[in-house]
Tab-separated table of C-alpha atoms in Angstrom:
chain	number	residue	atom	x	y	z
T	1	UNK	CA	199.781	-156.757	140.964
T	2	UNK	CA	200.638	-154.081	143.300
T	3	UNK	CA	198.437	-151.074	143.784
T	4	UNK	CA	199.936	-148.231	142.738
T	5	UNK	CA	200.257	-145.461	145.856
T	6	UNK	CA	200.923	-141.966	145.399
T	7	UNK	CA	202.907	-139.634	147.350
T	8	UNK	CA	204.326	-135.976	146.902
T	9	UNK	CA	202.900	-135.869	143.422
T	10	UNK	CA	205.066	-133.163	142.880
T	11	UNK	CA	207.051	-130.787	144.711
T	12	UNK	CA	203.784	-128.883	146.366
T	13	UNK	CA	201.412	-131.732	146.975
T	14	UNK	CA	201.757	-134.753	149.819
T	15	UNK	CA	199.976	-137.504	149.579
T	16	UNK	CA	200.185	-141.063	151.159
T	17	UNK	CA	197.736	-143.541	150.141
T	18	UNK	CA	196.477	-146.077	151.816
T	19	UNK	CA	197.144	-149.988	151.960
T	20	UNK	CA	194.209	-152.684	151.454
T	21	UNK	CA	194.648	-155.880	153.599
T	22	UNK	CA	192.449	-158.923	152.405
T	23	UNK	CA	190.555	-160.973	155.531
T	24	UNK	CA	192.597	-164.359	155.206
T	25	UNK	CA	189.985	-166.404	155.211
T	26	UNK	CA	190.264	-169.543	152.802
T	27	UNK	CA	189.019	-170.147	149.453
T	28	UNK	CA	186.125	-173.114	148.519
T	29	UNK	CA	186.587	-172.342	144.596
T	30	UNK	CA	187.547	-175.020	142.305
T	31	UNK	CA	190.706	-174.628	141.161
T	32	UNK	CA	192.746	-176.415	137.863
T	33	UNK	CA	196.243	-177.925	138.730
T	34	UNK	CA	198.718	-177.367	136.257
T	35	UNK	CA	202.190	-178.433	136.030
T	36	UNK	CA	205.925	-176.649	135.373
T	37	UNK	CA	207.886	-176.787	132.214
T	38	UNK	CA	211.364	-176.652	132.688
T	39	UNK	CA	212.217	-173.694	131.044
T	40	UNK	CA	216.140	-173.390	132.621
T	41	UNK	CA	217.195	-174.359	129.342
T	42	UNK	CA	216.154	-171.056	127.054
T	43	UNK	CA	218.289	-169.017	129.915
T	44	UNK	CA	220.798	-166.805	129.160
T	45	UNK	CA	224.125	-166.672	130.369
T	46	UNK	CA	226.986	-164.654	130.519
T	47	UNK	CA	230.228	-164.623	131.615
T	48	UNK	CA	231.873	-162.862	135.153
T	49	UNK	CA	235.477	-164.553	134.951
T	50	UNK	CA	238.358	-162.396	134.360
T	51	UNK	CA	237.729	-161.620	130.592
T	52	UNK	CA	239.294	-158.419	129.599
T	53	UNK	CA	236.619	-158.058	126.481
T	54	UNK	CA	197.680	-148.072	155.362
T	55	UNK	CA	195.074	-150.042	155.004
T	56	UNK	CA	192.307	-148.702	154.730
T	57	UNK	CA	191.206	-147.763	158.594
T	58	UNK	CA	188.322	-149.910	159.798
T	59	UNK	CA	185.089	-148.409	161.509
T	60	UNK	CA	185.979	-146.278	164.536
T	61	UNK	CA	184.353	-149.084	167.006
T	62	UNK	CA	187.331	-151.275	165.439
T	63	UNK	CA	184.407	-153.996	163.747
T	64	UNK	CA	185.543	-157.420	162.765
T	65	UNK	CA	183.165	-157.470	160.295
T	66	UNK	CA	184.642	-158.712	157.016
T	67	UNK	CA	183.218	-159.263	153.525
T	68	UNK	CA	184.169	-163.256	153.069
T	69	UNK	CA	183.689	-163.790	149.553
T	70	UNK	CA	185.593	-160.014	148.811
T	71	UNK	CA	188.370	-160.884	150.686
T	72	UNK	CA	188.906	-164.712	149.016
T	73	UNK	CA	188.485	-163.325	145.330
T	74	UNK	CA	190.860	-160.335	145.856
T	75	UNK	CA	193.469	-163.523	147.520
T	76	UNK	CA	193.572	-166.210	144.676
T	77	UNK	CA	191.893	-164.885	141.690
T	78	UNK	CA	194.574	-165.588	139.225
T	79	UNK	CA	193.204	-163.911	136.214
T	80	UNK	CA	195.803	-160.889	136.846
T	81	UNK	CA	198.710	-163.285	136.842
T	82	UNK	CA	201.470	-163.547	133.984
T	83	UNK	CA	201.651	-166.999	132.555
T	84	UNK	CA	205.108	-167.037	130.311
T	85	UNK	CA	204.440	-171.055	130.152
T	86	UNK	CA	201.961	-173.594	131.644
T	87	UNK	CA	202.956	-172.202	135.086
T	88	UNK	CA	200.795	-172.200	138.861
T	89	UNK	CA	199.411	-168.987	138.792
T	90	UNK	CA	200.124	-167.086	142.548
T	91	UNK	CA	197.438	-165.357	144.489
T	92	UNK	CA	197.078	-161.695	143.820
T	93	UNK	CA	198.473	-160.159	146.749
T	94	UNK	CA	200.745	-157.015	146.994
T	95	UNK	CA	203.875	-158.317	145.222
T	96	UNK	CA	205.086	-155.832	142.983
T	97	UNK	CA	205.769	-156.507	139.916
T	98	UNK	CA	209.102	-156.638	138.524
T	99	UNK	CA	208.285	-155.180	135.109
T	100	UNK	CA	208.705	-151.697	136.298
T	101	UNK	CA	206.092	-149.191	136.421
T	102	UNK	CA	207.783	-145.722	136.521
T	103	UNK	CA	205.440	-143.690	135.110
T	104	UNK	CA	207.723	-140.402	135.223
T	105	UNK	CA	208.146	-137.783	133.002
T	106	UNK	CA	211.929	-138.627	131.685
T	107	UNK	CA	212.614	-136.003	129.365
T	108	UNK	CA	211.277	-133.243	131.433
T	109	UNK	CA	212.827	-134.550	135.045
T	110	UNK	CA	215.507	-136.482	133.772
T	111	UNK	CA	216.911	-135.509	130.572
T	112	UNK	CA	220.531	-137.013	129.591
T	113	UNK	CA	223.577	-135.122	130.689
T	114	UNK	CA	224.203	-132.110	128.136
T	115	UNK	CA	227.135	-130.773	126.872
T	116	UNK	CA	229.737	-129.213	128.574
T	117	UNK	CA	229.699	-125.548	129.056
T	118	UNK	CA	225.279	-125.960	128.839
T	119	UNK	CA	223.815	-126.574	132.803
T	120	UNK	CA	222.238	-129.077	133.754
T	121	UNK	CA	218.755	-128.911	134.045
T	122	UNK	CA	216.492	-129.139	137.250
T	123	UNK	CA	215.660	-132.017	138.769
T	124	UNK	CA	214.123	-131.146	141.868
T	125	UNK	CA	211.420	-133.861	141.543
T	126	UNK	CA	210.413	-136.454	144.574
T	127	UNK	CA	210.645	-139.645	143.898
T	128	UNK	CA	206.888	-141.825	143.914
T	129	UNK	CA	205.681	-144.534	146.674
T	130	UNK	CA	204.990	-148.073	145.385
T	131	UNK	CA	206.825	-147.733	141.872
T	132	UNK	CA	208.916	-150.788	142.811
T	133	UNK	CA	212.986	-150.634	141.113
T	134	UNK	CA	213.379	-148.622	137.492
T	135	UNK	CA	214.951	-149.814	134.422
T	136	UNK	CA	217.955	-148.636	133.897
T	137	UNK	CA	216.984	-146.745	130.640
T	138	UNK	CA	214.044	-145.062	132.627
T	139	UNK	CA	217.453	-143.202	134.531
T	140	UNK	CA	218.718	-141.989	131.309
T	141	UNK	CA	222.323	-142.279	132.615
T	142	UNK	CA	224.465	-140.564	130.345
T	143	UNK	CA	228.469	-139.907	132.119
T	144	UNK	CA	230.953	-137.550	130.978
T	145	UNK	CA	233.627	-138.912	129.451
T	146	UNK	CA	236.289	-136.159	130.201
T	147	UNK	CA	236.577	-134.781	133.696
T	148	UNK	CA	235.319	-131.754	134.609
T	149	UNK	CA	234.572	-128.701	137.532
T	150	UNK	CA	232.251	-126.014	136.152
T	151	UNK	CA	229.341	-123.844	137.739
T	152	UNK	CA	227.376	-120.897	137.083
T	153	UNK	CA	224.355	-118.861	137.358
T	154	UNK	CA	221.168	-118.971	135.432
T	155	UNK	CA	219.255	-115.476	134.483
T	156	UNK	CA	216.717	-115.935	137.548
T	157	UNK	CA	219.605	-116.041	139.964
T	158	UNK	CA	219.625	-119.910	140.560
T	159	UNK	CA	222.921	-121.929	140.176
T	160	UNK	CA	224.430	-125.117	139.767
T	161	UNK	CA	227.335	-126.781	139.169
T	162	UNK	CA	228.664	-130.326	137.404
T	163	UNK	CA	232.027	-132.460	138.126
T	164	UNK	CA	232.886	-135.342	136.429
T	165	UNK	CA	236.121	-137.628	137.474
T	166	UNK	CA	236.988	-141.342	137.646
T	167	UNK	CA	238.753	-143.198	140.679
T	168	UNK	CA	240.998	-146.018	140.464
T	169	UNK	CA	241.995	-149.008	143.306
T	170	UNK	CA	243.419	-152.077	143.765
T	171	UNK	CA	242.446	-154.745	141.587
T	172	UNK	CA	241.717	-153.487	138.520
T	173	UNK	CA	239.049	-151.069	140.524
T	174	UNK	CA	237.404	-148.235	138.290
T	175	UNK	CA	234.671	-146.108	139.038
T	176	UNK	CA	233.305	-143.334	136.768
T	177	UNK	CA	231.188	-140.781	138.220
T	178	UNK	CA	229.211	-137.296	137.548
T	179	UNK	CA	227.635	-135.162	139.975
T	180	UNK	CA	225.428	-132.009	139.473
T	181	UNK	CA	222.999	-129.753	141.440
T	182	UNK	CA	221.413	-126.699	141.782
T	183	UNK	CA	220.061	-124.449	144.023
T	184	UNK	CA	217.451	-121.469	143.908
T	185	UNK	CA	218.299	-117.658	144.394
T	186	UNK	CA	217.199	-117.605	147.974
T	187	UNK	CA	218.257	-120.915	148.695
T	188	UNK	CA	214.858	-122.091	149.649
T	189	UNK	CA	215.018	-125.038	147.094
T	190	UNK	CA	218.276	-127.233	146.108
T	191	UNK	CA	218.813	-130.413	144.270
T	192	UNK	CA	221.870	-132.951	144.010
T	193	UNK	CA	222.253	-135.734	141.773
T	194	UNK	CA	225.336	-138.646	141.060
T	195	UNK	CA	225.358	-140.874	138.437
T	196	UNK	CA	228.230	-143.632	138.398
T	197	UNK	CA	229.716	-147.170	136.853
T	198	UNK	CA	231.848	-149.185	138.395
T	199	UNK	CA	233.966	-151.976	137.097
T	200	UNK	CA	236.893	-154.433	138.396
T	201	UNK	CA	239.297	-157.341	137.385
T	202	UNK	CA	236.900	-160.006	138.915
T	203	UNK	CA	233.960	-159.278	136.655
T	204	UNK	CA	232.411	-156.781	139.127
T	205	UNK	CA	230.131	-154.368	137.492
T	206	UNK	CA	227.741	-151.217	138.625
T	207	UNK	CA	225.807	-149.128	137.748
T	208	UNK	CA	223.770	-146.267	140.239
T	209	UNK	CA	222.049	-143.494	140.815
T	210	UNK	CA	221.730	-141.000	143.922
T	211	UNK	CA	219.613	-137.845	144.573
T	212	UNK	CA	217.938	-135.421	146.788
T	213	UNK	CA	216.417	-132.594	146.894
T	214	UNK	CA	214.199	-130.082	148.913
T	215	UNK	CA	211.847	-127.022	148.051
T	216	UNK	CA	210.608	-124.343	149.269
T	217	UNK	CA	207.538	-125.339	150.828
T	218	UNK	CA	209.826	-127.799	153.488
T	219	UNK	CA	209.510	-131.206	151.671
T	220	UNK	CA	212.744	-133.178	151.317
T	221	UNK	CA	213.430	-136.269	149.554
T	222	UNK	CA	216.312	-138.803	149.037
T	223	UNK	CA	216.259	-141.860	146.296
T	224	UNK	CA	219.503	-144.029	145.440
T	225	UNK	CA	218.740	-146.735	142.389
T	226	UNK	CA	221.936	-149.384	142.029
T	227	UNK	CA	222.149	-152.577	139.720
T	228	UNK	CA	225.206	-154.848	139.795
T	229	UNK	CA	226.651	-157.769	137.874
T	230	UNK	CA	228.829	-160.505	139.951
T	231	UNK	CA	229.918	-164.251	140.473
T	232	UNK	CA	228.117	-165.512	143.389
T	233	UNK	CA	231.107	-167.287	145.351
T	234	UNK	CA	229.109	-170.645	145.767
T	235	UNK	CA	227.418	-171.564	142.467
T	236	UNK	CA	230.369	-169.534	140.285
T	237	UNK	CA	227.317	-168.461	138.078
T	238	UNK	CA	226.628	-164.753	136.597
T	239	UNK	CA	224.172	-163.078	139.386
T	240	UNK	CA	222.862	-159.928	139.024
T	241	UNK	CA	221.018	-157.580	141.528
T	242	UNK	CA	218.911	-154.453	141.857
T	243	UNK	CA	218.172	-152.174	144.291
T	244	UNK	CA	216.457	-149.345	145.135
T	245	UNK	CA	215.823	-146.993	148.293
T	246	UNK	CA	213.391	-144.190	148.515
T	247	UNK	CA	212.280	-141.558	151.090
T	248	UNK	CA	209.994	-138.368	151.284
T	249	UNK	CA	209.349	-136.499	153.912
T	250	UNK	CA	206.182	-133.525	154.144
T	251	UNK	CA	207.316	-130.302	155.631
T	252	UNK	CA	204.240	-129.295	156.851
T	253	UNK	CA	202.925	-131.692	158.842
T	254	UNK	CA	204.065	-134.835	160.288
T	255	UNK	CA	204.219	-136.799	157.172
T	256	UNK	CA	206.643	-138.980	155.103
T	257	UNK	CA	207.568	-141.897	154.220
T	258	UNK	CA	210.375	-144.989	153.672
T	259	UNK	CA	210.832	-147.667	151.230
T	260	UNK	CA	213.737	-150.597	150.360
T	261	UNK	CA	213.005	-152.605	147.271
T	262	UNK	CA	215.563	-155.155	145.780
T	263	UNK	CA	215.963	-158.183	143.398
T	264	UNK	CA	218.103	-160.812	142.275
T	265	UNK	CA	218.563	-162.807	140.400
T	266	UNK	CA	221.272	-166.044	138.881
T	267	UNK	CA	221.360	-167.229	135.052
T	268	UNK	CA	220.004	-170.928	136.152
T	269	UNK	CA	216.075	-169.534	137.579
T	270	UNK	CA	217.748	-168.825	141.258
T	271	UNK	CA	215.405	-165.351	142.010
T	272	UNK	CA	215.101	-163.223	145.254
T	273	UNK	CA	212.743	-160.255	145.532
T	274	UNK	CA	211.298	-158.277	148.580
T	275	UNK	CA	210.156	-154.990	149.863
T	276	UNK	CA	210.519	-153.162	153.486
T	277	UNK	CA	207.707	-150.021	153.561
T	278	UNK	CA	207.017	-147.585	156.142
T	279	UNK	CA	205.017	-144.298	156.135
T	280	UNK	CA	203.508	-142.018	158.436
T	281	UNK	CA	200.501	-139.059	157.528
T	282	UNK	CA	200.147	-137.354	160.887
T	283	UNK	CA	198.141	-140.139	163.968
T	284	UNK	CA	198.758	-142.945	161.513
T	285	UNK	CA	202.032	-145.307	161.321
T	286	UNK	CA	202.077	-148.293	158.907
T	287	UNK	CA	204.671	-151.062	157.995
T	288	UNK	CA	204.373	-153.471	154.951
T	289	UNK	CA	207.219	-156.342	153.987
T	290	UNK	CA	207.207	-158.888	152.036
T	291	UNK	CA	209.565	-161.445	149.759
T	292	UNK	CA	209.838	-164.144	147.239
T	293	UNK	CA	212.298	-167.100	146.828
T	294	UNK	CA	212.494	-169.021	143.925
T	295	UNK	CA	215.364	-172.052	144.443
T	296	UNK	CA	214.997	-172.605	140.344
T	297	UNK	CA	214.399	-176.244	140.841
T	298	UNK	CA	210.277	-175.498	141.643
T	299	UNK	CA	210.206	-174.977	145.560
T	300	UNK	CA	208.679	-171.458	145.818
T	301	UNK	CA	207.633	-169.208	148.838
T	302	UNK	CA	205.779	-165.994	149.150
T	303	UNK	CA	205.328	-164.031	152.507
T	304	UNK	CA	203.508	-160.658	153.779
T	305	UNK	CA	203.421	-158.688	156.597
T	306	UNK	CA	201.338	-155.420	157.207
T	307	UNK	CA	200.734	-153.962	159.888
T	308	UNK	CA	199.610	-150.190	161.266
T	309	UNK	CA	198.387	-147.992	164.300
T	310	UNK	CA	197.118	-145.111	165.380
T	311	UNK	CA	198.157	-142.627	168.352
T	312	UNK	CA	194.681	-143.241	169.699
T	313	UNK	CA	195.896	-146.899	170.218
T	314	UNK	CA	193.686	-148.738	167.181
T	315	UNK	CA	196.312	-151.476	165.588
T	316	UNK	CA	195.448	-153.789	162.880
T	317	UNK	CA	197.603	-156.036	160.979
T	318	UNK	CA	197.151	-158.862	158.190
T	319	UNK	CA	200.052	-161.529	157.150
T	320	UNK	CA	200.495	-164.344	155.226
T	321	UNK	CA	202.991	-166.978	153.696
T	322	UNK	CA	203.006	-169.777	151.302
T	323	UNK	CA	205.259	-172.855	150.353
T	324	UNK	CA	204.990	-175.248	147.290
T	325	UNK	CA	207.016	-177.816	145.340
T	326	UNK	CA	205.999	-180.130	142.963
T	327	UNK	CA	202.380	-179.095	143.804
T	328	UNK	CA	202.517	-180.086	147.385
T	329	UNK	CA	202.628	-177.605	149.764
T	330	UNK	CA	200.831	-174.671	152.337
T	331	UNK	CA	199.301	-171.547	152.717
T	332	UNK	CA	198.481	-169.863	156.220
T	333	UNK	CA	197.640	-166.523	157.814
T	334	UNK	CA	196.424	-163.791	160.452
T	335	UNK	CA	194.198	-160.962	160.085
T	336	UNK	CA	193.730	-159.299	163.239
T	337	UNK	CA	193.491	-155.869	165.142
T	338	UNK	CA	192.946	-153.845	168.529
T	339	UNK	CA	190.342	-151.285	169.273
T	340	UNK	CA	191.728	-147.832	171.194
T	341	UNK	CA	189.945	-150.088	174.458
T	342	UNK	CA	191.909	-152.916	173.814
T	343	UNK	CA	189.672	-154.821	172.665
T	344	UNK	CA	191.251	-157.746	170.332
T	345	UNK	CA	190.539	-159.534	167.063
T	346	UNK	CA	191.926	-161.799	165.266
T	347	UNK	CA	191.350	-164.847	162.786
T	348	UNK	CA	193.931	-167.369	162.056
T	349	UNK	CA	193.412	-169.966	158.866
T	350	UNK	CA	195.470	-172.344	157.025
T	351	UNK	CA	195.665	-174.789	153.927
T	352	UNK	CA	197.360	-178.007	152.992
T	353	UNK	CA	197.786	-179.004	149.637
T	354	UNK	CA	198.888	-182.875	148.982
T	355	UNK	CA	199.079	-182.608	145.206
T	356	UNK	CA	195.969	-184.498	144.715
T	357	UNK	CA	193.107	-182.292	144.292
T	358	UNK	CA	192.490	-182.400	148.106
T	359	UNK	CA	192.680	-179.297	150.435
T	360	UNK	CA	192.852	-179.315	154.050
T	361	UNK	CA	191.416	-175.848	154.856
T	362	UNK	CA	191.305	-174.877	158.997
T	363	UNK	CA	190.550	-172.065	160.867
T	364	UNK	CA	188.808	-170.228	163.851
T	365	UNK	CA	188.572	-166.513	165.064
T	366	UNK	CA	188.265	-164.833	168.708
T	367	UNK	CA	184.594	-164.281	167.403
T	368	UNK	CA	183.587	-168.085	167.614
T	369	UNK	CA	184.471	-168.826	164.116
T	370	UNK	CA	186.103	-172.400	162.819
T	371	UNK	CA	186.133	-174.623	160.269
T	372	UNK	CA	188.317	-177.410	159.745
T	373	UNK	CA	187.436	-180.147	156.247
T	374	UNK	CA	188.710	-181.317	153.319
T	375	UNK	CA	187.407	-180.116	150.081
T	376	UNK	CA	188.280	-181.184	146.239
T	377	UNK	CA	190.077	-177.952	144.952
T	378	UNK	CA	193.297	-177.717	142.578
T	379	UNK	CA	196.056	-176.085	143.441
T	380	UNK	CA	197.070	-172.363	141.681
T	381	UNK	CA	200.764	-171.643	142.202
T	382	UNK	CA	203.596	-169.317	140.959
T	383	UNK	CA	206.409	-171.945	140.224
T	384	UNK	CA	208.733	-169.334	138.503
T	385	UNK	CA	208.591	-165.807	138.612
T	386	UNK	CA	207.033	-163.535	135.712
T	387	UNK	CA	210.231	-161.734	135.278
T	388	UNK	CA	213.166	-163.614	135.192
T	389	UNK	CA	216.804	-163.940	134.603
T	390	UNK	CA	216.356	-164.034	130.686
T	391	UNK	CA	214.080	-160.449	131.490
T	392	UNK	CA	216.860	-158.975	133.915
T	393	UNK	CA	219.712	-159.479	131.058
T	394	UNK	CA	217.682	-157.737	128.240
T	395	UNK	CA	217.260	-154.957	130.686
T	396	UNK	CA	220.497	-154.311	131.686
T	397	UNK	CA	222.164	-153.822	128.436
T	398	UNK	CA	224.022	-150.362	130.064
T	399	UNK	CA	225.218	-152.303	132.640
T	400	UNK	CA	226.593	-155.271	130.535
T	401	UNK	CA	228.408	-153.167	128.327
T	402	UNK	CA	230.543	-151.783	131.364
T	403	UNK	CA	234.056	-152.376	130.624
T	404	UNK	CA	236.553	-153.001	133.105
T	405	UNK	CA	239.987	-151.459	132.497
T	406	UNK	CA	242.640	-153.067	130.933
T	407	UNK	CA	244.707	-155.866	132.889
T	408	UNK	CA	249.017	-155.719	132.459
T	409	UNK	CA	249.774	-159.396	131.162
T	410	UNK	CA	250.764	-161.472	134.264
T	411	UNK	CA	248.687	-159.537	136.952
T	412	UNK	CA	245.293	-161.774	137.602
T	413	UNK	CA	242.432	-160.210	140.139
T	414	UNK	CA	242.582	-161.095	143.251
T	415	UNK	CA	238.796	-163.081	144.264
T	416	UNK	CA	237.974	-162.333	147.736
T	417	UNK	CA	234.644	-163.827	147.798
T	418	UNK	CA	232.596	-162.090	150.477
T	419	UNK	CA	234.566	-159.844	151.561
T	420	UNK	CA	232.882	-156.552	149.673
T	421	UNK	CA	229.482	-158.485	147.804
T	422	UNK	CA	226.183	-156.839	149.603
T	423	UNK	CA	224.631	-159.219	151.817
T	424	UNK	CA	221.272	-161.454	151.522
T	425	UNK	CA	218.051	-159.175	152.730
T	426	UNK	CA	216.218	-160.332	155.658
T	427	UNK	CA	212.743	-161.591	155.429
T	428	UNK	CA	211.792	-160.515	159.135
């Protein structure tokens, strides 16, 4: 669903794409109602006891003048959406999907961890805007299994240098971990990567990924990439998350840019996923967010928020949210901006669905506009997300296979439930 944004294509090029906000003004399309199929049945689920086994900018004058019918098809149309079963089909806004899209080249930038006594090979690549949370296998993890401390020098007078080790704590605690880099004869370019897994007694598993990098024209970059398996201390069911955090920054000019990305997920259709954006090229700033909560028992809601300025003082700014169960529920918005006079725009709309085939749709704009009626229209809806918990497990087959270290008979893991699980993202 997401449009795919470029930046730093590779080490010598910067570029940062813009964002496309839609208008937020209401549908009057006739739309088919379709219904959920419980489908928390099929799902997987494994154990986690103690088991040793920037928009583009609008005219200069800062018009209001929107295409309508553009901006409502580019909303709801549905016919991008995923249907795994009879499912409500969302509106096609800028959720990413979570079917990842990392379109790099692997066994060029990230080729698996060679033998000892070969170096490891350069990976002074940026990472790339908008390519929501890799796969696992798109990492091409591949730890040492015996320690090591070696370094050397390559014919064209670059180095580098690997280490491999594992640390141990209380509680069964084990963490495995390699680190490499490099840097150029000059020292005008450098590169540093970590690869680790982590276990413990209480079922605990990781798996992650940091690196950064700079080169020699002045770009810098930093990426981390993490996936965990745990017991969520309230349900006591398998959950496991993802994460991802990405930066770039042009050396140039005033450029770069910022993005958060996670997702989780629990083996009975429980499903969390959101994205925090910034970026800057130069006079423009811009800020996207957005999330999804699915409780697995059919309530759903979606949110955006975009927003971005210029140092001339020109703001603009579009959000959104929606809220359904059972085919009753609400969408509302805001598209609005300021010209570098101050001058302001805005139009605010809204929908209420009552499960019928009857929409209250309502609206006005600082330019006059309004609307308020009641129209026969069917309701289109996400009710469970494309990718799932049963998608999440078949993808994580490195991290599953993570095994803790072995427990003395009569020493049990101590469950401190809270005390060291990441924290729930914010929506605002």
């Amino acid at each position: 669903m997401a449009t795919s944004h470029r930046g730093f294509a590779t080490h010598s090029e910067f570029i940062l794409s813009k964002l496309y906000f839609s208008d937020g003004l209401a549908p009057a399309k006739q739309r088919r109602l379709c219904f959920r199929r419980d489908r928390l049945a099929t799902l997987s689920r494994i154990s986690c006891g103690c088991s040793d086994s920037v928009v583009p900018i609008w005219g200069a004058n800062g018009s209001g003048n929107i295409n309508h019918t553009k901006g409502e098809s580019r909303r709801f149309d549905s016919s991008n959406s995923l249907h795994r079963v009879r499912v409500l089909a969302s509106p096609a806004m800028p959720f990413a999907s979570a079917l990842s899209r990392f379109h790099s080249k692997q066994q060029k930038f990230y080729p698996q961890c060679t033998p000892r006594n070969s170096c490891p090979q350069s990976r002074d690549t940026p990472p790339t805007r908008d390519t929501g949370i890799a796969n696992e296998k798109d990492w091409g993890i591949s730890l040492l299994s015996e320690n090591v401390n070696e370094s050397g020098t390559n014919e064209d007078g670059s180095t580098w240098y690997r280490e491999s080790g594992e640390d141990l704590g209380e509680n069964g605690y084990w963490c495995r971990w390699t680190r490499m880099g490099g840097k150029s004869h000059d020292g005008s370019s450098e590169w540093m990567e970590t690869w680790w897994e982590k276990s413990d007694w209480s079922g605990y598993k990781e798996l992650g990924v940091e690196k950064s990098g700079r080169n020699p024209e002045g770009d810098s970059w930093w990426e981390t990439w993490q996936e965990l398996l745990h017991q969520d201390e309230w349900s006591n069911l398998a959950r496991i998350e993802k994460s991802a955090q990405k930066q770039a920054k042009k050396g140039s000019e005033s450029a770069g840019w910022y993005e958060r990305w996670w997702e989780k997920y629990d083996a009975k259709g429980w499903t969390e996923k959101g994205a925090h954006k910034y970026g800057r090229l130069n006079e423009q700033s811009w800020w996207e967010k957005w999330g999804e909560h699915y409780d697995g028992r059919g309530s759903v809601l979606k949110w955006t928020d975009k927003w971005a300025e210029t140092e001339v003082g020109s703001k603009w700014g579009d959000k959104w949210e929606e809220k359904f169960f059972e085919g009753i529920g609400a969408r509302q918005g805001e598209t609005w901006h300021v010209s570098p006079t101050g001058e302001c725009w805005s139009r605010t709309w809204g929908e209420e669905h009552f499960g019928n085939g009857k929409v209250h749709k309502y609206g006005k704009s600082t330019a006059s506009e309004s609307w308020d009626l009641v129209v026969d229209e069917e309701t289109y809806y996400e009710v469970e997300p494309h990718y799932g918990w049963a998608d999440v497990v078949g993808d994580s087959t490195q991290l599953l296979s993570i095994k803790p270290r072995e427990r003395p008979p009569g020493v049990f893991p101590k469950l401190d439930f809270g005390a060291s699980l990441p924290q729930g993202e914010d929506q605002t």
